[in-house]
Amino acid sequence: MLLALCAITACSTGNKKPMETPKDKLVHQLFTYAQEGKIAYGHQDDLSYGHAWKVEDWENDKLERSDVKAVTGKYPVVLGFDLGDIEHGSDRNLDGVPFGLMKKAVKLHTGRGGIVTFSWHPDNPLTGGDAWDISSDQVVKAVLPGGEKHAEFKLWLERAADFIESLGDVAVIFRPWHENLGSWFWWGGKLCTAQEYKDLYRLTWTYFTKERGLANILWCYSPDGPIDPRDYMSRYPGDEFVDILGTDIYEYPGASSLEEAGVRFGTQVKEMMNSLAALSLEHQKLMCFSETGLEGLGDPAWWTGTLLPAIEKYPVSYVLTWRNAWDKPGHFYAAWDGFEYAEDMKAFSEKDNIVFLD
Ligand code: BMA
C-alpha cells in the first residue's frame, strides 16, 4: 500500500525534482498521514461558527474561535467549507457563511499547516429549487452539452472556479457531486444515468482544469454509504479525474439503541474502508472519510468507542465530521465547550494516531 502510493507523491517515480507545487505538497501531507498510520481530523465550517455562536464581523474578526479548539485545545487539521450559492454570485453561502470569510480562513488555516476542503450544494439549475430538489430526473441531462441549461450551468462553474482561483497559490480538496449513489440531490443515483453522472463530473473537471488551468485542486470522489462496496465504482468518473477516494457515512440511530446503531455504523464503515483501501491501492489514489458524524453526539463514547475503532486500521488520510450549526441547537457533530460528553472528543484528540493542529 505505502510503497505503491509513493508513485502518486513522486517519491518513487524517478522524478528527482523536489515536490514543488502546492498540490504535490498537499498530496504528500495526506500521503504521509496514511503512511505513518495517522488520521487527520477535520470539521466543517469550524472557524465560521459553532454551537450557539457565529462570527459576525469577519473582516475585523481574527477567526480564532473554534468549538473544536475550545474542547481539545487544538484546531482541526482539515477545515471544510461549502460553496453552495456561489453559483448565483451571492456573497455568502447557503448557510450564511460569507465567501470573504472563507477566503480569509483559507489563508489563515493553510498558513499554519492546515488543509481546506470544499463541498458544493448548488441549487437545482432546472427547477430553481435547492440541491435537495429531486422533482425532476432531467436535471443532469439539462446541464450537459446540448442541454437547455448548459450555458447557464457553465456560468455556475465559472463562478465556482473564480472563487477557487481567487484563493491564490494554495491547494485545496474539492469534492463536487458527492453522495451520488443515494437519491437526495439532483445529481443522485435515481436522478441521472451513470453515464450522465460521469459526464457531469468530467465536465466540471475539464472546465476547472483545462479551460481555467486550475492545477491546485485535489479532486475527491465521495459517494455515500452504506452501500454494497461493489457499487462504489459504478459512477466513478475515471482515474484521470480523481485524486482521493472518499465516502460519506453517518450514524443514524433511528429507533435502535445507540449501542446497536454504533455497532451497525462501525460495521458499515469498516466494510467500506476495507474496500476503499483495496481500491486506493489498485487505482493509486489517496483515501479519506470525507463526511461523518452522529448528529447531537448522544453516545458518550462515540469518538473513542465507535469512530476510532472503525477507521484506525485503514490508511485514511483524514476524517471530517459535519458542522455545528449556530442556529439549530441539536445539529452538531463535534463537541463544544460545555457539552456534557466533550471529554470523549478530547480523549480522541489525544490519541497518538489522530492528528490535530497545535
Ligand atoms: C446539510 C445540513 C444543512 C446544510 C447543508 C449544507 O447536511 O447541515 O443544514 O445547509 O448540509 O451545508
Short mmCIF file of C-alpha atoms and ligand atoms in Angstrom, two decimals:
data_model
loop_
_atom_site.label_atom_id
_atom_site.label_comp_id
_atom_site.label_asym_id
_atom_site.label_seq_id
_atom_site.Cartn_x
_atom_site.Cartn_y
_atom_site.Cartn_z
CA MET A 1 0.00 0.00 0.00
CA LEU A 2 2.54 2.51 1.15
CA LEU A 3 5.19 1.82 -1.41
CA ALA A 4 2.58 1.75 -4.12
CA LEU A 5 1.18 5.07 -3.04
CA CYS A 6 4.63 6.56 -3.36
CA ALA A 7 4.02 6.66 -7.05
CA ILE A 8 1.49 9.45 -6.67
CA THR A 9 3.75 11.51 -4.46
CA ALA A 10 6.60 11.39 -6.96
CA CYS A 11 8.86 9.80 -4.34
CA SER A 12 9.47 6.62 -6.28
CA THR A 13 8.87 7.74 -9.81
CA GLY A 14 12.45 8.56 -10.61
CA ASN A 15 11.40 12.17 -10.66
CA LYS A 16 14.33 13.90 -8.99
CA LYS A 17 12.65 17.27 -8.81
CA PRO A 18 11.70 18.30 -5.28
CA MET A 19 7.98 18.46 -4.67
CA GLU A 20 7.23 21.91 -5.88
CA THR A 21 3.62 22.63 -6.45
CA PRO A 22 1.10 23.27 -3.69
CA LYS A 23 -0.80 20.24 -4.98
CA ASP A 24 2.28 18.00 -4.67
CA LYS A 25 2.79 19.22 -1.13
CA LEU A 26 -0.81 18.57 -0.18
CA VAL A 27 -0.68 15.08 -1.67
CA HIS A 28 2.50 14.47 0.27
CA GLN A 29 0.99 15.71 3.53
CA LEU A 30 -2.04 13.43 3.15
CA PHE A 31 0.07 10.52 1.99
CA THR A 32 2.37 10.91 5.00
CA TYR A 33 -0.54 10.66 7.43
CA ALA A 34 -1.63 7.42 5.80
CA GLN A 35 1.92 6.10 5.61
CA GLU A 36 2.50 6.74 9.31
CA GLY A 37 -0.78 5.14 10.29
CA LYS A 38 -2.22 8.51 11.32
CA ILE A 39 -5.54 10.13 10.57
CA ALA A 40 -6.01 13.90 10.44
CA TYR A 41 -9.19 15.28 11.94
CA GLY A 42 -11.43 17.72 10.06
CA HIS A 43 -14.54 19.75 10.87
CA GLN A 44 -16.97 21.54 8.56
CA ASP A 45 -17.22 25.34 8.96
CA ASP A 46 -15.06 25.20 12.07
CA LEU A 47 -13.91 28.85 12.03
CA SER A 48 -17.15 30.39 10.77
CA TYR A 49 -19.47 29.48 13.62
CA GLY A 50 -20.18 26.83 16.20
CA HIS A 51 -22.81 25.70 18.63
CA ALA A 52 -24.72 28.89 19.54
CA TRP A 53 -22.16 31.39 18.15
CA LYS A 54 -21.06 32.78 14.84
CA VAL A 55 -18.55 35.24 13.51
CA GLU A 56 -20.41 38.50 12.90
CA ASP A 57 -17.81 40.92 11.58
CA TRP A 58 -15.46 38.65 9.66
CA GLU A 59 -13.34 41.47 8.26
CA ASN A 60 -12.25 42.53 11.73
CA ASP A 61 -12.51 39.15 13.43
CA LYS A 62 -9.30 37.16 13.93
CA LEU A 63 -11.20 33.93 13.26
CA GLU A 64 -9.65 32.32 16.33
CA ARG A 65 -12.79 30.84 17.78
CA SER A 66 -13.49 27.15 17.22
CA ASP A 67 -15.67 24.64 19.08
CA VAL A 68 -13.03 22.01 18.41
CA LYS A 69 -10.26 24.15 19.89
CA ALA A 70 -12.39 25.01 22.91
CA VAL A 71 -12.77 21.29 23.66
CA THR A 72 -9.42 19.84 22.59
CA GLY A 73 -7.07 22.83 22.78
CA LYS A 74 -6.24 22.35 19.10
CA TYR A 75 -7.67 23.23 15.71
CA PRO A 76 -8.78 20.53 13.28
CA VAL A 77 -6.25 19.82 10.52
CA VAL A 78 -8.92 19.86 7.85
CA LEU A 79 -11.34 22.72 7.53
CA GLY A 80 -14.41 22.12 5.37
CA PHE A 81 -16.45 24.78 3.60
CA ASP A 82 -19.41 24.63 1.24
CA LEU A 83 -19.68 26.65 -1.95
CA GLY A 84 -23.48 26.44 -2.22
CA ASP A 85 -24.94 29.69 -3.62
CA ILE A 86 -21.66 30.76 -5.22
CA GLU A 87 -23.37 29.78 -8.47
CA HIS A 88 -25.64 32.82 -8.11
CA GLY A 89 -22.81 35.24 -7.46
CA SER A 90 -24.02 35.55 -3.87
CA ASP A 91 -21.61 36.98 -1.28
CA ARG A 92 -22.44 34.26 1.28
CA ASN A 93 -23.13 30.56 1.06
CA LEU A 94 -26.32 28.62 1.67
CA ASP A 95 -25.62 28.53 5.41
CA GLY A 96 -24.88 32.24 5.59
CA VAL A 97 -21.07 31.98 5.60
CA PRO A 98 -19.53 34.93 3.71
CA PHE A 99 -17.20 33.88 0.90
CA GLY A 100 -14.90 36.67 2.10
CA LEU A 101 -14.66 34.92 5.47
CA MET A 102 -13.83 31.65 3.73
CA LYS A 103 -11.06 33.26 1.77
CA LYS A 104 -9.58 34.78 4.91
CA ALA A 105 -9.91 31.47 6.78
CA VAL A 106 -8.26 29.53 3.95
CA LYS A 107 -5.21 31.80 4.13
CA LEU A 108 -5.03 31.65 7.91
CA HIS A 109 -5.59 27.92 8.13
CA THR A 110 -3.28 26.80 5.34
CA GLY A 111 -0.68 29.24 6.67
CA ARG A 112 -0.49 27.21 9.88
CA GLY A 113 -0.27 23.88 8.07
CA GLY A 114 -3.97 23.11 7.82
CA ILE A 115 -5.87 21.70 4.87
CA VAL A 116 -9.05 23.03 3.27
CA THR A 117 -11.77 21.07 1.53
CA PHE A 118 -14.79 22.35 -0.39
CA SER A 119 -18.10 20.65 -0.96
CA TRP A 120 -20.77 22.25 -3.13
CA HIS A 121 -24.55 22.08 -2.78
CA PRO A 122 -25.61 24.16 -5.79
CA ASP A 123 -29.28 24.81 -6.40
CA ASN A 124 -31.24 22.81 -8.95
CA PRO A 125 -30.48 24.53 -12.26
CA LEU A 126 -33.60 23.23 -13.98
CA THR A 127 -36.33 23.77 -11.40
CA GLY A 128 -34.86 26.67 -9.44
CA GLY A 129 -35.20 24.62 -6.22
CA ASP A 130 -32.31 23.78 -3.94
CA ALA A 131 -29.78 20.94 -4.21
CA TRP A 132 -32.28 18.62 -2.50
CA ASP A 133 -34.99 19.27 -5.11
CA ILE A 134 -35.35 15.88 -6.76
CA SER A 135 -38.61 16.58 -8.54
CA SER A 136 -37.04 16.03 -11.96
CA ASP A 137 -34.71 13.36 -13.28
CA GLN A 138 -33.78 15.51 -16.27
CA VAL A 139 -31.52 17.98 -14.47
CA VAL A 140 -28.11 16.44 -15.13
CA LYS A 141 -29.05 15.86 -18.74
CA ALA A 142 -30.11 19.52 -18.99
CA VAL A 143 -26.72 20.87 -17.86
CA LEU A 144 -24.61 18.66 -20.13
CA PRO A 145 -23.57 19.89 -23.58
CA GLY A 146 -26.65 20.17 -25.78
CA GLY A 147 -28.95 20.52 -22.75
CA GLU A 148 -31.22 23.51 -22.23
CA LYS A 149 -29.37 24.65 -19.09
CA HIS A 150 -25.83 24.04 -20.32
CA ALA A 151 -24.90 27.66 -20.94
CA GLU A 152 -26.28 28.78 -17.59
CA PHE A 153 -24.51 25.90 -15.87
CA LYS A 154 -21.20 26.90 -17.43
CA LEU A 155 -21.68 30.27 -15.76
CA TRP A 156 -22.21 28.47 -12.44
CA LEU A 157 -18.97 26.57 -12.96
CA GLU A 158 -17.27 29.81 -13.88
CA ARG A 159 -18.32 31.42 -10.59
CA ALA A 160 -17.13 28.45 -8.54
CA ALA A 161 -13.83 28.37 -10.45
CA ASP A 162 -13.40 32.15 -9.99
CA PHE A 163 -13.64 31.68 -6.26
CA ILE A 164 -11.11 28.85 -6.12
CA GLU A 165 -8.79 30.79 -8.40
CA SER A 166 -9.07 33.80 -6.09
CA LEU A 167 -7.56 31.75 -3.25
CA GLY A 168 -4.20 32.09 -4.96
CA ASP A 169 -1.33 29.69 -4.72
CA VAL A 170 -2.90 27.26 -2.33
CA ALA A 171 -4.01 23.69 -2.96
CA VAL A 172 -7.46 22.60 -1.83
CA ILE A 173 -9.55 19.45 -1.92
CA PHE A 174 -12.71 19.79 -4.00
CA ARG A 175 -15.44 17.15 -3.89
CA PRO A 176 -18.28 18.16 -6.11
CA TRP A 177 -21.28 15.92 -6.79
CA HIS A 178 -20.87 14.00 -3.54
CA GLU A 179 -23.28 11.39 -2.12
CA ASN A 180 -24.14 10.44 -5.67
CA LEU A 181 -25.43 6.94 -5.08
CA GLY A 182 -28.27 7.94 -2.78
CA SER A 183 -31.10 9.92 -4.35
CA TRP A 184 -31.47 13.09 -2.29
CA PHE A 185 -29.56 15.52 -4.54
CA TRP A 186 -30.45 16.35 -8.13
CA TRP A 187 -27.30 14.51 -9.25
CA GLY A 188 -28.19 11.42 -7.19
CA GLY A 189 -28.43 7.76 -8.16
CA LYS A 190 -32.00 7.66 -9.40
CA LEU A 191 -31.91 11.14 -10.88
CA CYS A 192 -29.48 10.51 -13.73
CA THR A 193 -27.83 7.64 -15.53
CA ALA A 194 -24.33 6.51 -14.61
CA GLN A 195 -23.07 7.95 -17.87
CA GLU A 196 -24.74 11.32 -17.23
CA TYR A 197 -23.19 11.43 -13.76
CA LYS A 198 -19.73 10.66 -15.10
CA ASP A 199 -20.18 13.30 -17.78
CA LEU A 200 -21.16 15.85 -15.15
CA TYR A 201 -18.06 15.15 -13.08
CA ARG A 202 -15.81 15.19 -16.14
CA LEU A 203 -17.38 18.39 -17.43
CA THR A 204 -16.63 20.05 -14.10
CA TRP A 205 -13.07 18.71 -14.00
CA THR A 206 -12.40 19.66 -17.61
CA TYR A 207 -13.71 23.17 -17.15
CA PHE A 208 -11.65 23.81 -13.99
CA THR A 209 -8.52 22.02 -15.14
CA LYS A 210 -8.31 22.51 -18.88
CA GLU A 211 -10.34 25.64 -19.59
CA ARG A 212 -9.32 27.52 -16.46
CA GLY A 213 -5.93 25.93 -15.78
CA LEU A 214 -6.66 25.41 -12.08
CA ALA A 215 -3.95 22.95 -11.18
CA ASN A 216 -4.07 23.24 -7.38
CA ILE A 217 -7.10 21.10 -6.82
CA LEU A 218 -7.21 17.58 -5.42
CA TRP A 219 -10.40 16.05 -6.75
CA CYS A 220 -12.29 13.87 -4.32
CA TYR A 221 -14.94 11.37 -5.37
CA SER A 222 -17.21 10.73 -2.37
CA PRO A 223 -20.23 8.50 -2.79
CA ASP A 224 -22.40 7.98 0.26
CA GLY A 225 -22.63 4.80 2.23
CA PRO A 226 -23.75 2.47 3.45
CA ILE A 227 -23.73 0.73 0.12
CA ASP A 228 -22.54 -2.54 -1.15
CA PRO A 229 -18.87 -1.60 -1.57
CA ARG A 230 -19.02 -3.21 -5.01
CA ASP A 231 -21.30 -0.35 -6.10
CA TYR A 232 -18.72 2.28 -5.15
CA MET A 233 -17.14 2.44 -8.60
CA SER A 234 -20.41 2.25 -10.54
CA ARG A 235 -20.34 6.00 -11.20
CA TYR A 236 -16.60 6.60 -10.88
CA PRO A 237 -15.59 9.24 -13.43
CA GLY A 238 -12.17 7.67 -14.05
CA ASP A 239 -8.63 7.81 -12.69
CA GLU A 240 -7.76 10.89 -14.68
CA PHE A 241 -10.40 12.93 -12.86
CA VAL A 242 -9.95 11.80 -9.28
CA ASP A 243 -7.15 12.11 -6.70
CA ILE A 244 -8.85 10.96 -3.50
CA LEU A 245 -11.38 8.23 -2.89
CA GLY A 246 -13.72 9.33 -0.14
CA THR A 247 -17.04 8.32 1.33
CA ASP A 248 -19.77 9.94 3.42
CA ILE A 249 -21.31 7.69 6.06
CA TYR A 250 -23.25 8.88 9.11
CA GLU A 251 -24.53 7.06 12.15
CA TYR A 252 -28.34 7.14 12.30
CA PRO A 253 -29.76 5.60 15.46
CA GLY A 254 -33.37 5.81 14.25
CA ALA A 255 -35.43 3.62 16.52
CA SER A 256 -32.49 1.45 17.61
CA SER A 257 -30.41 1.88 20.72
CA LEU A 258 -27.19 3.88 20.47
CA GLU A 259 -25.22 0.75 21.14
CA GLU A 260 -26.88 -1.08 18.28
CA ALA A 261 -26.54 1.94 15.98
CA GLY A 262 -22.87 2.27 16.88
CA VAL A 263 -22.17 -1.38 16.09
CA ARG A 264 -24.06 -1.12 12.79
CA PHE A 265 -22.20 2.07 11.84
CA GLY A 266 -18.85 0.55 12.80
CA THR A 267 -19.51 -2.49 10.63
CA GLN A 268 -20.58 -0.38 7.65
CA VAL A 269 -17.56 1.90 7.96
CA LYS A 270 -15.06 -0.94 8.29
CA GLU A 271 -16.52 -2.69 5.30
CA MET A 272 -16.29 0.46 3.21
CA MET A 273 -12.79 1.38 4.44
CA ASN A 274 -11.60 -2.11 3.69
CA SER A 275 -12.84 -1.80 0.16
CA LEU A 276 -11.51 1.77 -0.26
CA ALA A 277 -8.08 0.59 0.91
CA ALA A 278 -8.05 -2.02 -1.85
CA LEU A 279 -9.36 0.43 -4.45
CA SER A 280 -6.88 3.13 -3.46
CA LEU A 281 -4.07 0.65 -3.98
CA GLU A 282 -5.43 -0.58 -7.27
CA HIS A 283 -6.07 2.93 -8.62
CA GLN A 284 -3.13 4.62 -6.89
CA LYS A 285 -5.28 7.12 -5.02
CA LEU A 286 -5.36 8.57 -1.55
CA MET A 287 -8.38 7.77 0.58
CA CYS A 288 -10.35 9.74 3.14
CA PHE A 289 -13.53 9.64 5.22
CA SER A 290 -14.96 12.77 3.63
CA GLU A 291 -18.02 13.22 5.90
CA THR A 292 -19.27 11.51 9.00
CA GLY A 293 -20.85 12.05 12.37
CA LEU A 294 -23.57 11.28 14.84
CA GLU A 295 -25.90 14.28 14.97
CA GLY A 296 -26.15 15.55 18.55
CA LEU A 297 -23.45 13.12 19.79
CA GLY A 298 -25.80 11.32 22.15
CA ASP A 299 -23.34 8.45 22.60
CA PRO A 300 -20.94 9.40 25.45
CA ALA A 301 -18.09 7.40 23.90
CA TRP A 302 -18.75 7.90 20.19
CA TRP A 303 -15.26 9.18 19.32
CA THR A 304 -13.14 6.62 21.08
CA GLY A 305 -15.62 3.75 21.20
CA THR A 306 -17.21 3.88 17.76
CA LEU A 307 -15.42 6.16 15.29
CA LEU A 308 -11.82 5.39 16.16
CA PRO A 309 -12.04 1.58 16.08
CA ALA A 310 -13.92 1.79 12.78
CA ILE A 311 -11.17 3.68 10.96
CA GLU A 312 -7.83 3.29 12.69
CA LYS A 313 -6.71 0.16 10.89
CA TYR A 314 -7.05 1.75 7.46
CA PRO A 315 -4.89 4.26 5.54
CA VAL A 316 -7.50 7.02 5.89
CA SER A 317 -5.70 10.32 5.39
CA TYR A 318 -8.39 12.35 7.15
CA VAL A 319 -11.84 12.10 8.69
CA LEU A 320 -14.20 15.08 8.70
CA THR A 321 -17.22 15.47 10.95
CA TRP A 322 -20.03 17.74 9.78
CA ARG A 323 -20.95 21.22 11.00
CA ASN A 324 -22.03 22.60 14.40
CA ALA A 325 -24.92 24.81 13.29
CA TRP A 326 -25.07 28.01 15.32
CA ASP A 327 -28.83 28.34 14.87
CA LYS A 328 -30.01 24.72 15.21
CA PRO A 329 -29.17 23.55 18.74
CA GLY A 330 -29.31 19.82 18.00
CA HIS A 331 -27.48 19.97 14.67
CA PHE A 332 -23.86 19.44 15.71
CA TYR A 333 -21.24 16.78 15.01
CA ALA A 334 -18.29 17.94 17.11
CA ALA A 335 -18.31 18.62 20.84
CA TRP A 336 -18.42 22.21 22.11
CA ASP A 337 -17.45 23.98 25.29
CA GLY A 338 -19.90 22.86 27.96
CA PHE A 339 -21.24 19.85 26.06
CA GLU A 340 -21.81 17.00 28.53
CA TYR A 341 -19.79 14.37 26.61
CA ALA A 342 -16.96 16.66 25.46
CA GLU A 343 -14.37 14.61 27.35
CA ASP A 344 -14.54 11.76 24.82
CA MET A 345 -13.71 14.02 21.89
CA LYS A 346 -10.79 15.38 23.90
CA ALA A 347 -9.61 11.81 24.53
CA PHE A 348 -9.88 11.12 20.78
CA SER A 349 -7.78 14.21 20.04
CA GLU A 350 -5.05 12.91 22.36
CA LYS A 351 -4.66 9.55 20.63
CA ASP A 352 -1.24 9.01 19.06
CA ASN A 353 -2.75 8.09 15.71
CA ILE A 354 -5.08 11.10 15.44
CA VAL A 355 -3.73 14.45 14.26
CA PHE A 356 -4.98 17.91 15.18
CA LEU A 357 -3.18 21.22 14.69
CA ASP A 358 -1.39 22.56 17.77
C1 BMA B 1 -26.62 19.61 5.47
C2 BMA B 1 -27.20 20.33 6.69
C3 BMA B 1 -27.84 21.60 6.19
C4 BMA B 1 -26.81 22.44 5.40
C5 BMA B 1 -26.14 21.61 4.31
C6 BMA B 1 -25.02 22.36 3.59
O1 BMA B 1 -26.08 18.39 5.83
O2 BMA B 1 -26.17 20.63 7.60
O3 BMA B 1 -28.32 22.35 7.29
O4 BMA B 1 -27.44 23.55 4.82
O5 BMA B 1 -25.63 20.43 4.87
O6 BMA B 1 -24.02 22.75 4.46
#
